[in-house]
PDB file of N, CA and C in Angstrom:
ATOM      1  N   MET U 151     -21.210 -18.086  -0.100  1.00 48.00           N
ATOM      2  CA  MET U 151     -21.180 -16.836  -0.833  1.00 48.00           C
ATOM      3  C   MET U 151     -19.988 -15.997  -0.396  1.00 48.00           C
ATOM      4  N   LYS U 152     -19.796 -15.927   0.939  1.00 51.00           N
ATOM      5  CA  LYS U 152     -18.682 -15.076   1.443  1.00 51.00           C
ATOM      6  C   LYS U 152     -17.346 -15.637   0.958  1.00 51.00           C
ATOM      7  N   ARG U 153     -17.226 -16.950   0.918  1.00 53.00           N
ATOM      8  CA  ARG U 153     -15.972 -17.556   0.512  1.00 53.00           C
ATOM      9  C   ARG U 153     -15.674 -17.282  -0.973  1.00 53.00           C
ATOM     10  N   SER U 154     -16.704 -17.362  -1.809  1.00 55.00           N
ATOM     11  CA  SER U 154     -16.481 -17.127  -3.238  1.00 55.00           C
ATOM     12  C   SER U 154     -16.162 -15.657  -3.488  1.00 55.00           C
ATOM     13  N   LEU U 155     -16.775 -14.747  -2.733  1.00 52.00           N
ATOM     14  CA  LEU U 155     -16.440 -13.331  -2.860  1.00 52.00           C
ATOM     15  C   LEU U 155     -14.976 -13.094  -2.454  1.00 52.00           C
ATOM     16  N   PHE U 156     -14.579 -13.754  -1.357  1.00 52.00           N
ATOM     17  CA  PHE U 156     -13.210 -13.645  -0.873  1.00 52.00           C
ATOM     18  C   PHE U 156     -12.224 -14.172  -1.950  1.00 52.00           C
ATOM     19  N   MET U 157     -12.594 -15.238  -2.621  1.00 54.00           N
ATOM     20  CA  MET U 157     -11.732 -15.844  -3.631  1.00 54.00           C
ATOM     21  C   MET U 157     -11.579 -14.947  -4.854  1.00 54.00           C
ATOM     22  N   VAL U 158     -12.473 -13.989  -5.058  1.00 52.00           N
ATOM     23  CA  VAL U 158     -12.423 -13.079  -6.198  1.00 52.00           C
ATOM     24  C   VAL U 158     -11.737 -11.773  -5.793  1.00 52.00           C
ATOM     25  N   VAL U 159     -12.103 -11.249  -4.630  1.00 56.00           N
ATOM     26  CA  VAL U 159     -11.599  -9.906  -4.230  1.00 56.00           C
ATOM     27  C   VAL U 159     -10.118  -9.937  -3.862  1.00 56.00           C
ATOM     28  N   VAL U 160      -9.679 -10.917  -3.122  1.00 58.00           N
ATOM     29  CA  VAL U 160      -8.269 -10.968  -2.692  1.00 58.00           C
ATOM     30  C   VAL U 160      -7.315 -11.099  -3.888  1.00 58.00           C
ATOM     31  N   PRO U 161      -7.545 -11.993  -4.841  1.00 58.00           N
ATOM     32  CA  PRO U 161      -6.653 -12.044  -5.987  1.00 58.00           C
ATOM     33  C   PRO U 161      -6.692 -10.730  -6.802  1.00 58.00           C
ATOM     34  N   LEU U 162      -7.867 -10.119  -6.885  1.00 56.00           N
ATOM     35  CA  LEU U 162      -8.001  -8.836  -7.592  1.00 56.00           C
ATOM     36  C   LEU U 162      -7.163  -7.777  -6.896  1.00 56.00           C
ATOM     37  N   PHE U 163      -7.188  -7.747  -5.581  1.00 59.00           N
ATOM     38  CA  PHE U 163      -6.366  -6.782  -4.806  1.00 59.00           C
ATOM     39  C   PHE U 163      -4.872  -6.960  -5.106  1.00 59.00           C
ATOM     40  N   PHE U 164      -4.432  -8.224  -5.071  1.00 56.00           N
ATOM     41  CA  PHE U 164      -2.996  -8.492  -5.345  1.00 56.00           C
ATOM     42  C   PHE U 164      -2.651  -8.154  -6.765  1.00 56.00           C
ATOM     43  N   LEU U 165      -3.569  -8.361  -7.706  1.00 53.00           N
ATOM     44  CA  LEU U 165      -3.311  -8.018  -9.091  1.00 53.00           C
ATOM     45  C   LEU U 165      -3.105  -6.528  -9.252  1.00 53.00           C
ATOM     46  N   VAL U 166      -3.958  -5.740  -8.602  1.00 55.00           N
ATOM     47  CA  VAL U 166      -3.829  -4.261  -8.660  1.00 55.00           C
ATOM     48  C   VAL U 166      -2.511  -3.841  -8.058  1.00 55.00           C
ATOM     49  N   LEU U 167      -2.129  -4.438  -6.893  1.00 53.00           N
ATOM     50  CA  LEU U 167      -0.849  -4.084  -6.285  1.00 53.00           C
ATOM     51  C   LEU U 167       0.313  -4.454  -7.212  1.00 53.00           C
ATOM     52  N   PHE U 168       0.272  -5.641  -7.818  1.00 52.00           N
ATOM     53  CA  PHE U 168       1.309  -6.080  -8.693  1.00 52.00           C
ATOM     54  C   PHE U 168       1.465  -5.187  -9.905  1.00 52.00           C
ATOM     55  N   LEU U 169       0.320  -4.787 -10.493  1.00 51.00           N
ATOM     56  CA  LEU U 169       0.374  -3.908 -11.670  1.00 51.00           C
ATOM     57  C   LEU U 169       0.941  -2.538 -11.307  1.00 51.00           C
ATOM     58  N   GLY U 170       0.608  -2.052 -10.121  1.00 51.00           N
ATOM     59  CA  GLY U 170       1.178  -0.775  -9.681  1.00 51.00           C
ATOM     60  C   GLY U 170       2.663  -0.838  -9.510  1.00 51.00           C
ATOM     61  N   VAL U 171       3.165  -1.891  -8.898  1.00 46.00           N
ATOM     62  CA  VAL U 171       4.621  -2.033  -8.700  1.00 46.00           C
ATOM     63  C   VAL U 171       5.318  -2.310 -10.027  1.00 46.00           C
ATOM     64  N   SER U 172       4.746  -3.135 -10.900  1.00 43.00           N
ATOM     65  CA  SER U 172       5.387  -3.447 -12.143  1.00 43.00           C
ATOM     66  C   SER U 172       5.441  -2.223 -13.074  1.00 43.00           C
ATOM     67  N   ASN U 173       4.442  -1.346 -13.003  1.00 46.00           N
ATOM     68  CA  ASN U 173       4.489  -0.107 -13.784  1.00 46.00           C
ATOM     69  C   ASN U 173       5.653   0.767 -13.362  1.00 46.00           C
ATOM     70  N   VAL U 174       5.916   0.836 -12.088  1.00 47.00           N
ATOM     71  CA  VAL U 174       7.037   1.636 -11.587  1.00 47.00           C
ATOM     72  C   VAL U 174       8.349   1.031 -12.055  1.00 47.00           C
ATOM     73  N   ILE U 175       8.470  -0.276 -11.961  1.00 46.00           N
ATOM     74  CA  ILE U 175       9.714  -0.946 -12.318  1.00 46.00           C
ATOM     75  C   ILE U 175       9.970  -0.838 -13.816  1.00 46.00           C
ATOM     76  N   CYS U 176       8.930  -1.044 -14.633  1.00 48.00           N
ATOM     77  CA  CYS U 176       9.091  -0.984 -16.107  1.00 48.00           C
ATOM     78  C   CYS U 176       9.346   0.409 -16.603  1.00 48.00           C
ATOM     79  N   ALA U 177       8.831   1.423 -15.879  1.00 51.00           N
ATOM     80  CA  ALA U 177       8.974   2.792 -16.337  1.00 51.00           C
ATOM     81  C   ALA U 177      10.309   3.394 -15.999  1.00 51.00           C
ATOM     82  N   SER U 178      11.098   2.706 -15.158  1.00 54.00           N
ATOM     83  CA  SER U 178      12.389   3.242 -14.724  1.00 54.00           C
ATOM     84  C   SER U 178      13.498   2.752 -15.652  1.00 54.00           C
ATOM     85  N   PRO U 179      14.116   3.648 -16.398  1.00 64.00           N
ATOM     86  CA  PRO U 179      15.208   3.236 -17.299  1.00 64.00           C
ATOM     87  C   PRO U 179      16.481   2.982 -16.462  1.00 64.00           C
ATOM     88  N   GLY U 180      17.143   1.896 -16.708  1.00 71.00           N
ATOM     89  CA  GLY U 180      18.437   1.606 -16.021  1.00 71.00           C
ATOM     90  C   GLY U 180      18.228   1.299 -14.547  1.00 71.00           C
ATOM     91  N   GLN U 181      19.303   1.437 -13.803  1.00 75.00           N
ATOM     92  CA  GLN U 181      19.273   1.167 -12.381  1.00 75.00           C
ATOM     93  C   GLN U 181      18.751   2.374 -11.615  1.00 75.00           C
ATOM     94  N   PRO U 182      17.698   2.240 -10.798  1.00 72.00           N
ATOM     95  CA  PRO U 182      17.182   3.389 -10.066  1.00 72.00           C
ATOM     96  C   PRO U 182      18.131   3.773  -8.961  1.00 72.00           C
ATOM     97  N   GLU U 183      18.122   5.068  -8.634  1.00 81.00           N
ATOM     98  CA  GLU U 183      18.942   5.582  -7.530  1.00 81.00           C
ATOM     99  C   GLU U 183      18.073   5.780  -6.297  1.00 81.00           C
ATOM    100  N   VAL U 184      18.628   5.512  -5.149  1.00 77.00           N
ATOM    101  CA  VAL U 184      17.921   5.695  -3.872  1.00 77.00           C
ATOM    102  C   VAL U 184      17.999   7.191  -3.534  1.00 77.00           C
ATOM    103  N   GLU U 185      16.859   7.837  -3.441  1.00 75.00           N
ATOM    104  CA  GLU U 185      16.795   9.258  -3.052  1.00 75.00           C
ATOM    105  C   GLU U 185      16.766   9.419  -1.544  1.00 75.00           C
ATOM    106  N   TRP U 186      16.077   8.542  -0.872  1.00 75.00           N
ATOM    107  CA  TRP U 186      15.994   8.563   0.575  1.00 75.00           C
ATOM    108  C   TRP U 186      15.492   7.188   1.041  1.00 75.00           C
ATOM    109  N   SER U 187      15.711   6.912   2.307  1.00 76.00           N
ATOM    110  CA  SER U 187      15.312   5.608   2.870  1.00 76.00           C
ATOM    111  C   SER U 187      14.744   5.851   4.254  1.00 76.00           C
ATOM    112  N   LYS U 188      13.629   5.221   4.569  1.00 75.00           N
ATOM    113  CA  LYS U 188      12.962   5.382   5.853  1.00 75.00           C
ATOM    114  C   LYS U 188      12.301   4.038   6.200  1.00 75.00           C
ATOM    115  N   THR U 189      12.321   3.692   7.454  1.00 75.00           N
ATOM    116  CA  THR U 189      11.702   2.446   7.921  1.00 75.00           C
ATOM    117  C   THR U 189      10.413   2.780   8.720  1.00 75.00           C
ATOM    118  N   PHE U 190       9.349   2.077   8.379  1.00 72.00           N
ATOM    119  CA  PHE U 190       8.095   2.233   9.117  1.00 72.00           C
ATOM    120  C   PHE U 190       7.695   0.846   9.629  1.00 72.00           C
ATOM    121  N   GLY U 191       6.912   0.815  10.673  1.00 72.00           N
ATOM    122  CA  GLY U 191       6.411  -0.463  11.145  1.00 72.00           C
ATOM    123  C   GLY U 191       6.733  -0.690  12.613  1.00 72.00           C
ATOM    124  N   GLY U 192       6.411  -1.874  13.072  1.00 74.00           N
ATOM    125  CA  GLY U 192       6.595  -2.216  14.458  1.00 74.00           C
ATOM    126  C   GLY U 192       7.629  -3.294  14.657  1.00 74.00           C
ATOM    127  N   SER U 193       7.482  -4.076  15.711  1.00 78.00           N
ATOM    128  CA  SER U 193       8.500  -5.041  16.070  1.00 78.00           C
ATOM    129  C   SER U 193       8.310  -6.396  15.402  1.00 78.00           C
ATOM    130  N   VAL U 194       7.199  -6.575  14.686  1.00 75.00           N
ATOM    131  CA  VAL U 194       6.956  -7.860  13.988  1.00 75.00           C
ATOM    132  C   VAL U 194       7.112  -7.597  12.493  1.00 75.00           C
ATOM    133  N   ASP U 195       6.569  -8.461  11.653  1.00 78.00           N
ATOM    134  CA  ASP U 195       6.729  -8.325  10.215  1.00 78.00           C
ATOM    135  C   ASP U 195       5.725  -7.340   9.611  1.00 78.00           C
ATOM    136  N   ASP U 196       6.204  -6.407   8.803  1.00 78.00           N
ATOM    137  CA  ASP U 196       5.390  -5.459   8.116  1.00 78.00           C
ATOM    138  C   ASP U 196       5.893  -5.353   6.684  1.00 78.00           C
ATOM    139  N   VAL U 197       5.025  -5.359   5.686  1.00 79.00           N
ATOM    140  CA  VAL U 197       5.422  -5.394   4.286  1.00 79.00           C
ATOM    141  C   VAL U 197       4.679  -4.329   3.508  1.00 79.00           C
ATOM    142  N   ALA U 198       5.398  -3.518   2.745  1.00 78.00           N
ATOM    143  CA  ALA U 198       4.769  -2.592   1.793  1.00 78.00           C
ATOM    144  C   ALA U 198       4.768  -3.288   0.419  1.00 78.00           C
ATOM    145  N   SER U 199       3.578  -3.513  -0.119  1.00 79.00           N
ATOM    146  CA  SER U 199       3.447  -4.205  -1.399  1.00 79.00           C
ATOM    147  C   SER U 199       3.372  -3.270  -2.575  1.00 79.00           C
ATOM    148  N   SER U 200       2.941  -2.051  -2.352  1.00 80.00           N
ATOM    149  CA  SER U 200       2.754  -1.111  -3.425  1.00 80.00           C
ATOM    150  C   SER U 200       3.006   0.307  -2.932  1.00 80.00           C
ATOM    151  N   VAL U 201       3.627   1.118  -3.775  1.00 82.00           N
ATOM    152  CA  VAL U 201       3.909   2.514  -3.440  1.00 82.00           C
ATOM    153  C   VAL U 201       3.508   3.392  -4.624  1.00 82.00           C
ATOM    154  N   ILE U 202       2.772   4.471  -4.332  1.00 82.00           N
ATOM    155  CA  ILE U 202       2.460   5.437  -5.415  1.00 82.00           C
ATOM    156  C   ILE U 202       2.804   6.832  -4.890  1.00 82.00           C
ATOM    157  N   GLN U 203       3.156   7.715  -5.821  1.00 82.00           N
ATOM    158  CA  GLN U 203       3.406   9.131  -5.462  1.00 82.00           C
ATOM    159  C   GLN U 203       2.086   9.852  -5.577  1.00 82.00           C
ATOM    160  N   THR U 204       1.762  10.631  -4.543  1.00 81.00           N
ATOM    161  CA  THR U 204       0.489  11.354  -4.522  1.00 81.00           C
ATOM    162  C   THR U 204       0.687  12.727  -5.109  1.00 81.00           C
ATOM    163  N   SER U 205      -0.420  13.406  -5.372  1.00 80.00           N
ATOM    164  CA  SER U 205      -0.385  14.733  -6.034  1.00 80.00           C
ATOM    165  C   SER U 205       0.309  15.785  -5.180  1.00 80.00           C
ATOM    166  N   ASP U 206       0.388  15.589  -3.860  1.00 80.00           N
ATOM    167  CA  ASP U 206       1.043  16.568  -3.003  1.00 80.00           C
ATOM    168  C   ASP U 206       2.541  16.348  -2.864  1.00 80.00           C
ATOM    169  N   GLY U 207       3.088  15.411  -3.632  1.00 82.00           N
ATOM    170  CA  GLY U 207       4.537  15.114  -3.574  1.00 82.00           C
ATOM    171  C   GLY U 207       4.902  14.055  -2.574  1.00 82.00           C
ATOM    172  N   GLY U 208       3.945  13.593  -1.786  1.00 82.00           N
ATOM    173  CA  GLY U 208       4.205  12.551  -0.812  1.00 82.00           C
ATOM    174  C   GLY U 208       4.032  11.176  -1.435  1.00 82.00           C
ATOM    175  N   TYR U 209       3.873  10.187  -0.599  1.00 83.00           N
ATOM    176  CA  TYR U 209       3.717   8.827  -1.062  1.00 83.00           C
ATOM    177  C   TYR U 209       2.629   8.105  -0.266  1.00 83.00           C
ATOM    178  N   ALA U 210       1.973   7.183  -0.922  1.00 82.00           N
ATOM    179  CA  ALA U 210       0.998   6.304  -0.242  1.00 82.00           C
ATOM    180  C   ALA U 210       1.504   4.881  -0.400  1.00 82.00           C
ATOM    181  N   LEU U 211       1.567   4.163   0.686  1.00 80.00           N
ATOM    182  CA  LEU U 211       2.043   2.782   0.685  1.00 80.00           C
ATOM    183  C   LEU U 211       0.890   1.869   1.101  1.00 80.00           C
ATOM    184  N   ALA U 212       0.765   0.748   0.421  1.00 81.00           N
ATOM    185  CA  ALA U 212      -0.216  -0.266   0.818  1.00 81.00           C
ATOM    186  C   ALA U 212       0.525  -1.563   1.052  1.00 81.00           C
ATOM    187  N   GLY U 213       0.153  -2.251   2.107  1.00 80.00           N
ATOM    188  CA  GLY U 213       0.781  -3.507   2.415  1.00 80.00           C
ATOM    189  C   GLY U 213       0.078  -4.183   3.557  1.00 80.00           C
ATOM    190  N   PHE U 214       0.845  -4.976   4.275  1.00 78.00           N
ATOM    191  CA  PHE U 214       0.266  -5.775   5.362  1.00 78.00           C
ATOM    192  C   PHE U 214       1.116  -5.635   6.611  1.00 78.00           C
ATOM    193  N   THR U 215       0.477  -5.686   7.764  1.00 78.00           N
ATOM    194  CA  THR U 215       1.184  -5.573   9.023  1.00 78.00           C
ATOM    195  C   THR U 215       0.804  -6.698   9.967  1.00 78.00           C
ATOM    196  N   ASP U 216       1.784  -7.185  10.663  1.00 75.00           N
ATOM    197  CA  ASP U 216       1.573  -8.138  11.724  1.00 75.00           C
ATOM    198  C   ASP U 216       1.800  -7.492  13.097  1.00 75.00           C
ATOM    199  N   SER U 217       2.278  -6.203  13.035  1.00 74.00           N
ATOM    200  CA  SER U 217       2.606  -5.475  14.245  1.00 74.00           C
ATOM    201  C   SER U 217       1.402  -4.722  14.819  1.00 74.00           C
ATOM    202  N   TYR U 218       0.460  -4.339  14.001  1.00 69.00           N
ATOM    203  CA  TYR U 218      -0.679  -3.512  14.413  1.00 69.00           C
ATOM    204  C   TYR U 218      -1.969  -4.215  14.077  1.00 69.00           C
ATOM    205  N   GLY U 219      -3.101  -3.680  14.549  1.00 66.00           N
ATOM    206  CA  GLY U 219      -4.408  -4.273  14.287  1.00 66.00           C
ATOM    207  C   GLY U 219      -4.606  -5.542  15.049  1.00 66.00           C
ATOM    208  N   ALA U 220      -5.179  -6.541  14.406  1.00 64.00           N
ATOM    209  CA  ALA U 220      -5.440  -7.827  15.038  1.00 64.00           C
ATOM    210  C   ALA U 220      -4.157  -8.715  15.094  1.00 64.00           C
ATOM    211  N   GLY U 221      -3.105  -8.276  14.442  1.00 62.00           N
ATOM    212  CA  GLY U 221      -1.853  -9.013  14.455  1.00 62.00           C
ATOM    213  C   GLY U 221      -1.889 -10.241  13.582  1.00 62.00           C
ATOM    214  N   MET U 222      -2.667 -10.203  12.523  1.00 66.00           N
ATOM    215  CA  MET U 222      -2.764 -11.370  11.632  1.00 66.00           C
ATOM    216  C   MET U 222      -2.662 -10.919  10.163  1.00 66.00           C
ATOM    217  N   TRP U 223      -1.605 -10.231   9.806  1.00 69.00           N
ATOM    218  CA  TRP U 223      -1.435  -9.711   8.462  1.00 69.00           C
ATOM    219  C   TRP U 223      -2.603  -8.887   8.010  1.00 69.00           C
ATOM    220  N   ASP U 224      -2.892  -7.842   8.768  1.00 76.00           N
ATOM    221  CA  ASP U 224      -3.985  -6.913   8.435  1.00 76.00           C
ATOM    222  C   ASP U 224      -3.520  -5.951   7.345  1.00 76.00           C
ATOM    223  N   LEU U 225      -4.459  -5.462   6.602  1.00 77.00           N
ATOM    224  CA  LEU U 225      -4.155  -4.484   5.559  1.00 77.00           C
ATOM    225  C   LEU U 225      -3.656  -3.205   6.229  1.00 77.00           C
ATOM    226  N   TRP U 226      -2.620  -2.591   5.627  1.00 77.00           N
ATOM    227  CA  TRP U 226      -2.008  -1.382   6.225  1.00 77.00           C
ATOM    228  C   TRP U 226      -1.798  -0.351   5.132  1.00 77.00           C
ATOM    229  N   LEU U 227      -2.395   0.816   5.307  1.00 78.00           N
ATOM    230  CA  LEU U 227      -2.192   1.930   4.392  1.00 78.00           C
ATOM    231  C   LEU U 227      -1.418   2.988   5.139  1.00 78.00           C
ATOM    232  N   VAL U 228      -0.413   3.600   4.502  1.00 79.00           N
ATOM    233  CA  VAL U 228       0.416   4.617   5.122  1.00 79.00           C
ATOM    234  C   VAL U 228       0.559   5.788   4.159  1.00 79.00           C
ATOM    235  N   LYS U 229       0.419   7.023   4.610  1.00 82.00           N
ATOM    236  CA  LYS U 229       0.653   8.207   3.814  1.00 82.00           C
ATOM    237  C   LYS U 229       1.830   8.926   4.442  1.00 82.00           C
ATOM    238  N   ILE U 230       2.856   9.198   3.642  1.00 82.00           N
ATOM    239  CA  ILE U 230       4.023   9.903   4.160  1.00 82.00           C
ATOM    240  C   ILE U 230       4.307  11.159   3.332  1.00 82.00           C
ATOM    241  N   ALA U 231       5.079  12.056   3.901  1.00 80.00           N
ATOM    242  CA  ALA U 231       5.461  13.293   3.209  1.00 80.00           C
ATOM    243  C   ALA U 231       6.542  13.020   2.162  1.00 80.00           C
ATOM    244  N   GLY U 232       6.938  14.033   1.429  1.00 75.00           N
ATOM    245  CA  GLY U 232       7.825  13.897   0.293  1.00 75.00           C
ATOM    246  C   GLY U 232       9.111  13.123   0.465  1.00 75.00           C
ATOM    247  N   LYS U 233       9.876  13.398   1.457  1.00 70.00           N
ATOM    248  CA  LYS U 233      11.147  12.695   1.666  1.00 70.00           C
ATOM    249  C   LYS U 233      11.055  11.690   2.788  1.00 70.00           C
ATOM    250  N   GLY U 234       9.867  11.244   3.107  1.00 66.00           N
ATOM    251  CA  GLY U 234       9.689  10.275   4.157  1.00 66.00           C
ATOM    252  C   GLY U 234       9.601  10.867   5.527  1.00 66.00           C
ATOM    253  N   GLU U 235       9.698  12.192   5.623  1.00 67.00           N
ATOM    254  CA  GLU U 235       9.610  12.816   6.960  1.00 67.00           C
ATOM    255  C   GLU U 235       8.134  12.905   7.378  1.00 67.00           C
ATOM    256  N   GLY U 236       7.894  12.569   8.601  1.00 65.00           N
ATOM    257  CA  GLY U 236       6.532  12.606   9.135  1.00 65.00           C
ATOM    258  C   GLY U 236       5.646  11.499   8.650  1.00 65.00           C
ATOM    259  N   LEU U 237       4.631  11.252   9.386  1.00 65.00           N
ATOM    260  CA  LEU U 237       3.653  10.225   9.040  1.00 65.00           C
ATOM    261  C   LEU U 237       2.282  10.857   9.197  1.00 65.00           C
ATOM    262  N   PRO U 238       1.787  11.572   8.120  1.00 62.00           N
ATOM    263  CA  PRO U 238       0.507  12.258   8.246  1.00 62.00           C
ATOM    264  C   PRO U 238      -0.619  11.360   8.701  1.00 62.00           C
ATOM    265  N   TRP U 239      -0.648  10.122   8.225  1.00 67.00           N
ATOM    266  CA  TRP U 239      -1.643   9.167   8.720  1.00 67.00           C
ATOM    267  C   TRP U 239      -1.289   7.758   8.325  1.00 67.00           C
ATOM    268  N   ASP U 240      -1.794   6.820   9.093  1.00 66.00           N
ATOM    269  CA  ASP U 240      -1.736   5.413   8.704  1.00 66.00           C
ATOM    270  C   ASP U 240      -3.030   4.763   9.181  1.00 66.00           C
ATOM    271  N   TRP U 241      -3.380   3.673   8.560  1.00 63.00           N
ATOM    272  CA  TRP U 241      -4.645   3.001   8.851  1.00 63.00           C
ATOM    273  C   TRP U 241      -4.497   1.506   8.707  1.00 63.00           C
ATOM    274  N   VAL U 242      -5.049   0.801   9.662  1.00 67.00           N
ATOM    275  CA  VAL U 242      -5.016  -0.683   9.631  1.00 67.00           C
ATOM    276  C   VAL U 242      -6.456  -1.153   9.589  1.00 67.00           C
ATOM    277  N   GLY U 243      -6.717  -2.145   8.720  1.00 66.00           N
ATOM    278  CA  GLY U 243      -8.082  -2.673   8.606  1.00 66.00           C
ATOM    279  C   GLY U 243      -8.082  -4.163   8.395  1.00 66.00           C
ATOM    280  N   VAL U 244      -9.235  -4.757   8.710  1.00 63.00           N
ATOM    281  CA  VAL U 244      -9.375  -6.194   8.617  1.00 63.00           C
ATOM    282  C   VAL U 244     -10.673  -6.512   7.838  1.00 63.00           C
ATOM    283  N   GLY U 245     -10.659  -7.512   6.960  1.00 60.00           N
ATOM    284  CA  GLY U 245     -11.867  -7.952   6.275  1.00 60.00           C
ATOM    285  C   GLY U 245     -11.862  -7.678   4.795  1.00 60.00           C
ATOM    286  N   ILE U 246     -12.826  -8.298   4.091  1.00 58.00           N
ATOM    287  CA  ILE U 246     -12.901  -8.160   2.634  1.00 58.00           C
ATOM    288  C   ILE U 246     -13.266  -6.754   2.234  1.00 58.00           C
ATOM    289  N   ALA U 247     -14.214  -6.104   2.915  1.00 58.00           N
ATOM    290  CA  ALA U 247     -14.602  -4.746   2.576  1.00 58.00           C
ATOM    291  C   ALA U 247     -13.410  -3.796   2.658  1.00 58.00           C
ATOM    292  N   VAL U 248     -12.518  -4.070   3.598  1.00 64.00           N
ATOM    293  CA  VAL U 248     -11.332  -3.253   3.755  1.00 64.00           C
ATOM    294  C   VAL U 248     -10.459  -3.303   2.517  1.00 64.00           C
ATOM    295  N   VAL U 249     -10.316  -4.489   1.934  1.00 66.00           N
ATOM    296  CA  VAL U 249      -9.494  -4.637   0.725  1.00 66.00           C
ATOM    297  C   VAL U 249     -10.075  -3.819  -0.416  1.00 66.00           C
ATOM    298  N   VAL U 250     -11.378  -3.856  -0.598  1.00 67.00           N
ATOM    299  CA  VAL U 250     -12.011  -3.068  -1.655  1.00 67.00           C
ATOM    300  C   VAL U 250     -11.836  -1.590  -1.400  1.00 67.00           C
ATOM    301  N   ILE U 251     -12.030  -1.136  -0.172  1.00 68.00           N
ATOM    302  CA  ILE U 251     -11.844   0.262   0.168  1.00 68.00           C
ATOM    303  C   ILE U 251     -10.397   0.702  -0.090  1.00 68.00           C
ATOM    304  N   ALA U 252      -9.429  -0.132   0.248  1.00 69.00           N
ATOM    305  CA  ALA U 252      -8.032   0.195   0.044  1.00 69.00           C
ATOM    306  C   ALA U 252      -7.704   0.367  -1.421  1.00 69.00           C
ATOM    307  N   VAL U 253      -8.202  -0.520  -2.262  1.00 72.00           N
ATOM    308  CA  VAL U 253      -7.953  -0.428  -3.692  1.00 72.00           C
ATOM    309  C   VAL U 253      -8.546   0.877  -4.250  1.00 72.00           C
ATOM    310  N   VAL U 254      -9.759   1.200  -3.839  1.00 72.00           N
ATOM    311  CA  VAL U 254     -10.378   2.457  -4.321  1.00 72.00           C
ATOM    312  C   VAL U 254      -9.573   3.643  -3.832  1.00 72.00           C
ATOM    313  N   ALA U 255      -9.137   3.637  -2.587  1.00 73.00           N
ATOM    314  CA  ALA U 255      -8.354   4.744  -2.034  1.00 73.00           C
ATOM    315  C   ALA U 255      -7.066   4.935  -2.788  1.00 73.00           C
ATOM    316  N   LEU U 256      -6.358   3.848  -3.120  1.00 71.00           N
ATOM    317  CA  LEU U 256      -5.110   4.009  -3.876  1.00 71.00           C
ATOM    318  C   LEU U 256      -5.333   4.520  -5.267  1.00 71.00           C
ATOM    319  N   VAL U 257      -6.416   4.099  -5.923  1.00 74.00           N
ATOM    320  CA  VAL U 257      -6.727   4.590  -7.257  1.00 74.00           C
ATOM    321  C   VAL U 257      -7.014   6.101  -7.198  1.00 74.00           C
ATOM    322  N   LEU U 258      -7.782   6.519  -6.213  1.00 73.00           N
ATOM    323  CA  LEU U 258      -8.103   7.939  -6.077  1.00 73.00           C
ATOM    324  C   LEU U 258      -6.865   8.759  -5.733  1.00 73.00           C
ATOM    325  N   MET U 259      -5.985   8.218  -4.887  1.00 69.00           N
ATOM    326  CA  MET U 259      -4.747   8.952  -4.590  1.00 69.00           C
ATOM    327  C   MET U 259      -3.867   9.061  -5.806  1.00 69.00           C
ATOM    328  N   ARG U 260      -3.813   8.046  -6.615  1.00 70.00           N
ATOM    329  CA  ARG U 260      -2.974   8.104  -7.838  1.00 70.00           C
ATOM    330  C   ARG U 260      -3.522   9.170  -8.792  1.00 70.00           C
ATOM    331  N   LYS U 261      -4.859   9.359  -8.809  1.00 66.00           N
ATOM    332  CA  LYS U 261      -5.463  10.376  -9.670  1.00 66.00           C
ATOM    333  C   LYS U 261      -5.405  11.734  -9.062  1.00 66.00           C
ATOM    334  N   GLY U 262      -4.925  11.871  -7.834  1.00 62.00           N
ATOM    335  CA  GLY U 262      -4.766  13.177  -7.191  1.00 62.00           C
ATOM    336  C   GLY U 262      -6.036  13.708  -6.538  1.00 62.00           C
ATOM    337  N   LYS U 263      -6.964  12.841  -6.174  1.00 52.00           N
ATOM    338  CA  LYS U 263      -8.223  13.284  -5.552  1.00 52.00           C
ATOM    339  C   LYS U 263      -8.155  13.140  -4.089  1.00 52.00           C
TER     340      LYS U 263
END
């Protein structure tokens, strides 16, 4: 049962992340301009798979980290201020329930709640 749930939830999570990124790419006319650049993460591999702008002008990033948590590509959520300054919070989680919580959190952040 756990394996079949895993086989459904994980692809659903990646589908939501892909749709979020593809909406940003498709909605941008022409070549996008870089407004600012900032690096987050540790000494190992860390990947942001999806980025949304929050209602407060900041950004929420969802991805995976090998630098923090159990060190096995754990889910990583990061909230940053408008121009990348400061790191109001970040969170690392492991497990299927974490993936579901992360998807719900990103949807709520996108809606400004």
